Coordinates of C-alpha atoms in Angstrom, one line a residue:
X362 CA -258.8 -25.8 45.6
X363 CA -262.3 -24.4 45.4
X364 CA -264.3 -24.8 42.2
X365 CA -267.0 -22.7 40.5
X366 CA -270.4 -24.4 40.6
X367 CA -271.5 -25.7 37.2
X368 CA -275.2 -24.9 36.7
X369 CA -277.5 -27.1 34.8
X370 CA -279.1 -25.6 31.6
X371 CA -282.4 -25.1 33.5
X372 CA -280.6 -23.3 36.4
X373 CA -278.8 -21.1 33.8
X374 CA -282.1 -20.3 32.1
X375 CA -283.7 -19.3 35.5
X376 CA -280.7 -17.1 36.2
X377 CA -280.8 -15.5 32.8
X378 CA -284.6 -14.8 32.9
X379 CA -284.1 -13.1 36.3
X380 CA -281.2 -11.0 35.0
X381 CA -283.2 -9.9 31.9
X382 CA -286.2 -8.9 34.0
X383 CA -288.9 -8.0 31.6
X384 CA -287.0 -8.7 28.4
X385 CA -287.5 -12.1 26.7
X386 CA -284.8 -14.7 26.7
X387 CA -285.3 -15.1 22.9
X388 CA -283.8 -11.6 22.5
X389 CA -280.4 -13.2 23.2
X390 CA -280.7 -15.3 20.0
X391 CA -279.2 -13.6 16.9
X392 CA -279.7 -14.4 13.2
X393 CA -277.1 -13.8 10.6
X394 CA -277.4 -13.3 6.8
X395 CA -277.4 -17.1 6.3
X396 CA -280.3 -17.2 8.7
X397 CA -278.3 -19.2 11.2
X398 CA -279.0 -18.6 14.9
X399 CA -276.3 -17.8 17.4
X400 CA -277.5 -18.9 20.8
X401 CA -276.6 -17.3 24.1
X402 CA -275.2 -20.5 25.5
X403 CA -273.4 -23.6 24.1
X404 CA -272.6 -26.8 25.9
X405 CA -273.2 -30.5 26.0
X406 CA -276.9 -30.0 26.0
X407 CA -276.9 -28.5 22.5
X408 CA -273.5 -29.8 21.2
X409 CA -273.2 -31.1 17.6
X410 CA -269.9 -32.9 17.9
X411 CA -266.3 -31.8 18.1
X412 CA -264.5 -30.4 15.0
X413 CA -260.8 -30.6 14.4
X414 CA -259.5 -28.7 11.3
X415 CA -255.8 -27.7 11.8
X416 CA -253.6 -26.3 9.1
X417 CA -251.6 -29.2 7.6
X418 CA -248.0 -27.8 8.3
X419 CA -246.1 -24.8 9.2
X420 CA -244.5 -22.4 6.7
X421 CA -240.7 -22.6 6.7
X422 CA -240.7 -23.2 10.5
X423 CA -243.2 -20.4 11.2
X424 CA -246.9 -20.8 12.1
X425 CA -248.2 -19.4 8.8
X426 CA -247.0 -17.6 5.7
X427 CA -246.9 -13.9 6.5
X428 CA -247.6 -12.3 3.1
X429 CA -247.6 -8.6 2.4
X430 CA -249.4 -6.6 -0.4
X431 CA -247.5 -4.4 -2.8
X432 CA -249.5 -2.5 -5.4
X433 CA -248.7 0.1 -8.0
X434 CA -247.0 0.9 -11.3
X435 CA -243.5 2.1 -10.2
X436 CA -241.0 -0.8 -10.3
X437 CA -238.3 0.9 -8.3
X438 CA -240.8 1.9 -5.5
X439 CA -242.2 -1.7 -5.5
X440 CA -238.7 -3.2 -5.3
X441 CA -237.9 -1.0 -2.3
X442 CA -241.2 -2.0 -0.6
X443 CA -240.7 -5.7 -1.3
X444 CA -237.2 -5.8 0.0
X445 CA -238.2 -3.9 3.1
X446 CA -241.0 -6.3 3.7
X447 CA -238.8 -9.4 3.3
X448 CA -236.0 -8.0 5.3
X449 CA -238.3 -7.1 8.2
X450 CA -240.4 -10.3 8.7
X451 CA -242.5 -11.0 5.7
X452 CA -242.2 -14.6 4.3
X453 CA -243.8 -13.8 0.9
X454 CA -245.2 -11.0 -1.2
X455 CA -248.4 -10.4 -3.2
X456 CA -247.9 -8.1 -6.2
X457 CA -250.5 -6.3 -8.3
X458 CA -250.7 -3.4 -10.6
X459 CA -249.2 -2.5 -14.0
X460 CA -245.7 -3.7 -13.0
X461 CA -246.7 -7.3 -12.9
X462 CA -247.6 -7.6 -16.5
X463 CA -244.3 -6.3 -17.9
X464 CA -241.3 -8.8 -17.6
X465 CA -238.7 -6.0 -17.5
X466 CA -240.6 -4.0 -14.9
X467 CA -241.3 -7.1 -12.8
X468 CA -237.6 -8.1 -13.0
X469 CA -236.7 -4.6 -11.6
X470 CA -239.4 -4.9 -8.9
X471 CA -238.0 -8.3 -7.8
X472 CA -234.3 -7.4 -8.1
X473 CA -232.5 -8.8 -5.1
X474 CA -235.3 -11.2 -4.2
X475 CA -234.4 -14.9 -3.9
X476 CA -237.3 -16.6 -5.6
X477 CA -236.2 -20.0 -4.3
X478 CA -236.7 -18.7 -0.7
X479 CA -239.5 -16.0 -0.8
X480 CA -242.7 -17.0 -2.6
X481 CA -244.0 -14.4 -5.0
X482 CA -247.8 -14.3 -5.6
X483 CA -249.7 -12.4 -8.3
X484 CA -253.0 -10.7 -8.4
X485 CA -253.6 -9.6 -11.9
X486 CA -257.2 -10.3 -12.8
X487 CA -257.8 -10.7 -16.5
X488 CA -254.1 -10.1 -17.1
X489 CA -253.2 -13.2 -15.0
X490 CA -251.7 -15.1 -17.9
X491 CA -249.6 -12.1 -19.0
X492 CA -248.4 -11.6 -15.5
X493 CA -247.7 -15.3 -15.1
X494 CA -245.5 -15.1 -18.3
X495 CA -243.6 -12.2 -16.9
X496 CA -243.0 -14.0 -13.6
X497 CA -241.9 -17.1 -15.5
X498 CA -239.4 -15.0 -17.4
X499 CA -238.0 -13.5 -14.2
X500 CA -237.8 -17.0 -12.5
X501 CA -235.9 -18.3 -15.6
X502 CA -237.5 -21.7 -15.3
X503 CA -235.8 -22.5 -12.0
X504 CA -237.7 -25.5 -10.6
X505 CA -237.0 -24.4 -7.0
X506 CA -238.7 -21.0 -7.4
X507 CA -241.7 -20.8 -5.1
X508 CA -244.2 -19.1 -7.3
X509 CA -247.9 -18.5 -6.8
X510 CA -249.3 -17.6 -10.2
X511 CA -252.8 -17.3 -8.6
X512 CA -254.8 -17.1 -11.8
X513 CA -258.3 -16.1 -10.9
X514 CA -260.3 -15.0 -14.0
X515 CA -263.6 -15.9 -12.3
X516 CA -263.2 -13.2 -9.7
X517 CA -262.3 -10.6 -12.4
X518 CA -265.3 -11.7 -14.5
X519 CA -267.7 -11.4 -11.5
X520 CA -266.3 -8.0 -10.5
X521 CA -266.4 -6.6 -14.0
X522 CA -269.8 -8.0 -15.1
X523 CA -268.2 -9.4 -18.2
X524 CA -264.8 -9.7 -19.9
X525 CA -262.7 -7.9 -22.6
X526 CA -262.9 -11.0 -24.8
X527 CA -264.6 -14.4 -24.9
X528 CA -264.4 -15.6 -21.3
X529 CA -264.3 -19.3 -22.3
X530 CA -261.1 -18.5 -24.2
X531 CA -259.6 -16.7 -21.2
X532 CA -260.2 -19.6 -18.9
X533 CA -259.0 -22.2 -21.5
X534 CA -255.8 -20.2 -22.1
X535 CA -255.2 -19.9 -18.3
X536 CA -255.6 -23.7 -18.0
X537 CA -253.1 -24.4 -20.8
X538 CA -250.5 -22.0 -19.4
X539 CA -251.0 -23.3 -15.9
X540 CA -250.4 -26.8 -17.1
X541 CA -247.1 -25.8 -18.6
X542 CA -246.0 -24.0 -15.5
X543 CA -246.9 -27.0 -13.4
X544 CA -244.2 -29.0 -15.2
X545 CA -241.6 -26.3 -14.9
X546 CA -242.3 -25.4 -11.3
X547 CA -243.5 -28.6 -9.5
X548 CA -244.4 -26.8 -6.2
X549 CA -246.1 -23.8 -7.8
X550 CA -249.6 -22.7 -6.9
X551 CA -251.5 -22.2 -10.1
X552 CA -255.0 -20.9 -9.4
X553 CA -256.7 -18.9 -6.6
X554 CA -260.3 -19.9 -6.0
X555 CA -261.4 -17.0 -3.9
X556 CA -264.8 -16.0 -2.4
X557 CA -263.4 -12.5 -1.6
X558 CA -265.2 -10.9 -4.6
X559 CA -268.5 -12.2 -3.2
X560 CA -267.6 -11.1 0.3
X561 CA -266.7 -7.5 -0.8
X562 CA -270.1 -7.3 -2.6
X563 CA -271.9 -8.1 0.7
X564 CA -272.2 -11.9 0.6
X565 CA -273.0 -14.0 3.6
X566 CA -270.3 -16.4 4.8
X567 CA -272.2 -19.3 3.3
X568 CA -272.3 -17.5 -0.1
X569 CA -268.7 -16.6 0.1
X570 CA -267.5 -20.1 0.8
X571 CA -269.8 -21.5 -1.9
X572 CA -268.4 -19.1 -4.5
X573 CA -264.9 -20.2 -3.6
X574 CA -265.7 -23.9 -3.8
X575 CA -267.5 -23.6 -7.1
X576 CA -264.6 -21.6 -8.5
X577 CA -262.2 -24.2 -7.3
X578 CA -264.2 -27.0 -8.9
X579 CA -264.0 -25.2 -12.3
X580 CA -260.3 -24.6 -12.0
X581 CA -259.6 -28.2 -11.2
X582 CA -261.6 -29.3 -14.2
X583 CA -259.8 -26.8 -16.4
X584 CA -256.4 -28.1 -15.2
X585 CA -257.4 -31.7 -15.8
X586 CA -258.6 -30.9 -19.3
X587 CA -255.2 -29.4 -19.9
X588 CA -253.5 -32.6 -19.0
X589 CA -252.7 -32.1 -15.3
X590 CA -253.4 -35.1 -13.1
X591 CA -256.5 -34.7 -10.8
X592 CA -254.4 -35.0 -7.6
X593 CA -251.9 -32.4 -8.8
X594 CA -254.7 -30.1 -10.0
X595 CA -256.3 -30.3 -6.5
X596 CA -253.0 -29.5 -4.9
X597 CA -252.4 -26.6 -7.2
X598 CA -255.5 -24.6 -6.3
X599 CA -255.3 -22.2 -3.3
X600 CA -258.6 -21.3 -1.6
X601 CA -259.2 -17.7 -0.7
X602 CA -261.5 -16.1 1.9
X603 CA -261.9 -12.7 3.6
X604 CA -261.4 -12.2 7.3
X605 CA -262.8 -9.2 9.1
X606 CA -263.3 -7.8 12.6
X607 CA -265.9 -10.4 13.4
X608 CA -263.1 -12.8 14.4
X609 CA -265.2 -15.7 15.7
X610 CA -267.1 -15.9 12.4
X611 CA -264.0 -15.4 10.4
X612 CA -262.0 -18.1 12.1
X613 CA -265.0 -20.5 11.9
X614 CA -265.2 -19.7 8.2
X615 CA -261.6 -20.8 7.6
X616 CA -262.2 -24.1 9.6
X617 CA -265.4 -24.7 7.7
X618 CA -263.6 -24.2 4.3
X619 CA -261.0 -26.8 5.3
X620 CA -263.8 -29.3 6.0
X621 CA -265.6 -28.5 2.8
X622 CA -262.5 -28.9 0.7
X623 CA -261.9 -32.3 2.1
X624 CA -265.4 -33.3 0.9
X625 CA -264.8 -31.8 -2.6
X626 CA -261.4 -33.3 -3.1
X627 CA -262.8 -36.7 -2.0
X628 CA -265.4 -36.4 -4.7
X629 CA -262.6 -36.0 -7.2
X630 CA -261.1 -39.2 -5.9
X631 CA -258.2 -37.8 -3.9
X632 CA -258.3 -36.3 -0.4
X633 CA -256.0 -33.3 -0.6
X634 CA -255.3 -30.9 2.2
X635 CA -256.5 -27.4 1.5
X636 CA -254.2 -24.4 1.2
X637 CA -256.1 -21.4 2.4
X638 CA -255.2 -17.8 1.9
X639 CA -257.0 -15.4 4.3
X640 CA -257.0 -11.7 3.2
X641 CA -258.4 -8.9 5.3
X642 CA -261.8 -7.6 4.3
X643 CA -262.0 -4.2 2.6
X644 CA -265.7 -3.8 3.2
X645 CA -265.0 -3.4 6.9
X646 CA -262.6 -0.4 6.5
X647 CA -263.4 3.2 7.2
X648 CA -262.1 6.0 5.1
X649 CA -262.9 9.2 7.1
X650 CA -261.2 8.0 10.3
X651 CA -258.8 5.2 9.2
X652 CA -257.1 4.8 12.6
X653 CA -259.6 2.4 14.1
X654 CA -258.9 0.2 11.1
X655 CA -255.8 -0.9 12.9
X656 CA -258.0 -2.7 15.5
X657 CA -260.1 -4.2 12.7
X658 CA -257.1 -5.5 10.9
X659 CA -255.6 -6.9 14.1
X660 CA -258.9 -8.8 14.7
X661 CA -258.8 -10.1 11.1
X662 CA -255.2 -11.2 11.6
X663 CA -256.2 -13.0 14.8
X664 CA -258.9 -14.8 12.9
X665 CA -256.6 -15.9 10.1
X666 CA -254.0 -17.2 12.5
X667 CA -256.3 -18.9 15.0
X668 CA -258.6 -20.2 12.2
X669 CA -255.6 -22.0 10.7
X670 CA -255.1 -20.2 7.4
X671 CA -251.8 -21.2 5.6
X672 CA -251.3 -17.6 4.3
X673 CA -252.5 -14.4 6.0
X674 CA -252.5 -11.1 4.1
X675 CA -253.4 -7.8 5.8
X676 CA -254.1 -4.5 4.0
X677 CA -252.7 -1.2 5.1
X678 CA -255.1 0.6 7.5
X679 CA -255.5 3.4 5.0
X680 CA -256.5 1.2 2.0
X681 CA -260.1 2.6 1.9
X682 CA -258.7 6.0 1.1
X683 CA -255.9 5.0 -1.3
X684 CA -252.8 2.8 -1.7
X685 CA -251.0 2.5 1.6
X686 CA -247.7 4.4 2.2
X687 CA -244.6 3.0 3.9
X688 CA -246.0 3.6 7.4
X689 CA -249.3 1.8 6.7
X690 CA -247.5 -1.2 5.1
X691 CA -245.1 -1.4 8.1
X692 CA -248.1 -1.5 10.4
X693 CA -249.7 -4.3 8.4
X694 CA -246.5 -6.3 8.5
X695 CA -245.8 -5.7 12.2
X696 CA -249.4 -6.6 13.2
X697 CA -248.8 -10.1 11.9
X698 CA -245.4 -10.3 13.5
X699 CA -246.8 -9.5 16.9
X700 CA -249.6 -12.0 16.5
X701 CA -247.0 -14.7 15.4
X702 CA -243.9 -14.0 17.4
X703 CA -245.1 -12.2 20.6
X704 CA -248.6 -13.6 21.0
X705 CA -247.6 -17.0 19.7
X706 CA -251.0 -17.6 18.2
X707 CA -249.7 -20.4 15.9
X708 CA -248.2 -22.6 18.6
X709 CA -251.4 -24.7 19.0
X710 CA -253.0 -26.8 16.3
X711 CA -256.5 -25.5 15.8
X712 CA -256.9 -23.8 19.2
X713 CA -260.6 -23.2 18.4
X714 CA -261.3 -27.0 18.6
X715 CA -263.1 -27.9 21.7
X716 CA -265.1 -24.7 22.0
X717 CA -268.8 -25.7 22.1
X718 CA -269.7 -22.5 20.3
X719 CA -266.9 -22.4 17.7
X720 CA -267.3 -26.1 16.8
X721 CA -271.1 -25.6 16.4
X722 CA -270.6 -22.4 14.3
X723 CA -268.0 -24.1 12.1
X724 CA -270.3 -27.0 11.4
X725 CA -273.3 -24.7 10.7
X726 CA -271.4 -22.5 8.3
X727 CA -270.1 -25.6 6.5
X728 CA -273.6 -26.9 6.1
X729 CA -274.9 -23.5 4.9
X730 CA -272.1 -23.1 2.4
X731 CA -272.6 -26.7 1.1
X732 CA -276.3 -25.9 0.4
X733 CA -275.3 -22.7 -1.4
X734 CA -272.6 -24.6 -3.3
X735 CA -275.1 -27.2 -4.4
X736 CA -277.5 -24.5 -5.6
X737 CA -274.7 -22.9 -7.7
X738 CA -273.6 -26.3 -9.2
X739 CA -277.3 -27.1 -10.0
X740 CA -277.3 -24.0 -12.2
X741 CA -274.3 -25.3 -14.1
X742 CA -271.5 -23.8 -12.1
X743 CA -270.4 -20.4 -11.0
X744 CA -270.1 -18.9 -14.5
X745 CA -273.6 -20.0 -15.5
X746 CA -275.0 -18.8 -12.1
X747 CA -273.4 -15.3 -12.6
X748 CA -274.5 -15.0 -16.2
X749 CA -278.0 -16.3 -15.3
X750 CA -278.3 -13.7 -12.5
X751 CA -278.7 -16.3 -9.8
X752 CA -275.9 -15.3 -7.4
X753 CA -276.4 -11.5 -7.5
X754 CA -279.8 -11.2 -6.0
X755 CA -278.9 -13.6 -3.2
X756 CA -275.9 -11.5 -2.3
X757 CA -278.0 -8.4 -2.5
X758 CA -280.4 -9.8 0.1
X759 CA -277.5 -10.8 2.4
X760 CA -276.0 -7.3 2.1
X761 CA -279.2 -5.6 2.8
X762 CA -279.7 -7.8 5.9
X763 CA -276.3 -6.7 7.2
X764 CA -276.8 -3.0 6.4
X765 CA -280.1 -3.0 8.2
X766 CA -278.4 -4.1 11.4
X767 CA -276.0 -1.1 11.2
X768 CA -278.8 1.3 10.3
X769 CA -281.1 0.3 13.2
X770 CA -278.3 0.2 15.7
X771 CA -278.2 -3.6 16.2
X772 CA -274.6 -3.5 15.1
X773 CA -272.1 -0.7 15.4
X774 CA -268.9 0.5 13.7
X775 CA -266.5 2.1 16.2
X776 CA -265.5 5.5 14.8
X777 CA -268.3 5.5 12.3
X778 CA -271.6 4.9 14.0
X779 CA -270.4 5.0 17.6
X780 CA -267.7 7.0 19.4
X781 CA -267.2 9.2 16.3
X782 CA -264.2 11.4 16.5
X783 CA -265.3 15.0 15.4
X784 CA -261.7 16.1 14.8
X785 CA -260.1 13.3 12.8
X786 CA -256.4 13.2 12.2
X787 CA -255.7 12.4 8.6
X788 CA -253.4 9.6 7.5
X789 CA -251.5 9.9 4.2
X790 CA -251.8 7.5 1.3
X791 CA -249.2 6.8 -1.5
X792 CA -251.6 7.0 -4.4
X793 CA -255.2 6.8 -5.5
X794 CA -256.9 3.5 -6.2
X795 CA -258.0 3.0 -9.8
X796 CA -261.5 1.8 -10.6
X797 CA -262.1 -1.6 -12.1
X798 CA -263.5 -1.6 -15.7
X799 CA -267.0 -3.0 -16.2
X800 CA -268.4 -4.6 -19.4
X801 CA -272.2 -4.8 -18.9
X802 CA -272.7 -8.4 -19.9
X803 CA -274.4 -9.1 -16.6
X804 CA -274.7 -7.4 -13.2
X805 CA -271.3 -7.2 -11.6
X806 CA -270.5 -8.0 -8.0
X807 CA -269.7 -4.4 -7.0
X808 CA -267.6 -4.0 -3.8
X809 CA -269.3 -2.2 -1.0
X810 CA -267.9 -0.5 2.1
X811 CA -270.2 -0.6 5.1
X812 CA -269.0 2.7 6.5
X813 CA -269.3 4.6 3.3
X814 CA -273.0 5.5 3.7
X815 CA -272.5 6.8 7.2
X816 CA -269.4 8.8 6.2
X817 CA -271.3 10.4 3.3
X818 CA -274.2 11.3 5.6
X819 CA -271.8 12.9 8.1
X820 CA -270.4 15.3 5.5

């Protein structure tokens, strides 16, 4: 059998210089918002060591937990959507909106759902405790119920630039309630330490991971103060990240977070495996022409699965325009089913391991995130860094760096900056998205959508 010749780095360089003609070889090196360089070639000559960061176990015999989003204020409509999702391939559901804070409405929304089999997760912002109490009432203290309370007051605080009442009180109450639920539901996930709010505001990957880590550290300390053991507190926190169409970066981000959490948990005295929830990015979505979002969401799902996320959540492709309808939710669910059951992406533990580039990228992102994390902790933690206006300007610089690449043509958005469809076919949405209240105590992390400026200019 014939083999391809393996050129030496010098032979590759000579061939590359010849192919580029008058353009410099350095033009193949690209910087990101963390000021990390992506080189044109990776191999033994510039290797930094192999990385292995697999997800710890499968989810009920499947590669990962396929979770769907259900938002809104109509309990009957939510119940129909939840049952449809669970009967057609979803393993768990993520609920948000007015329904989740009312025990009666939530019970109606979850009618027919076996809570012992299908994990139910919440996304309720400042109303997290109220929503958790409603879910507790519906579960009726069944210790086998697989609940994910996912309290995350920090993200709500950052997004709103303040809180409706004393924030220290909100966090303390969340810790006390979570400690009680940890006794009632031994396998429950209590807090969600997510970097998504930073990502949606334009943060770099390092900044996003640092935000998630710093939030996780605070939540662990809150649980321990409420009487939960350190080991159980570590195991009760889910880590959240955003995944977008940049699938190599997104999957490397997940792998980096798993390594970082190993270091953080060791610092607490217990090495605990991370549970990572990967949600699709909303800043990557287009509104005017939503159909290419299907490709972006597929890439995000690919990144979540190959990167080793324990839970993958994909938005409907019309989410930039409003709440997804039945068709958009079906597409989001089926995208994951194809990735899991037809493409078999979860059959290999950490398939990215062994790639010179992806291992180097994972390590570099982990190092960048660790430096950002140390900077936040040096300010007194994520809350002090937000209130002291330390995080916001750093995220602004990262966002402007990324926006400049789209403005000068170094990066493209298919359907927005390139291959723009002049006659767009509209896609319906179920309802409008309500705005998040702001409080003005400090500069909020306002979500951005990269395509918005180009869509506005095209009007």
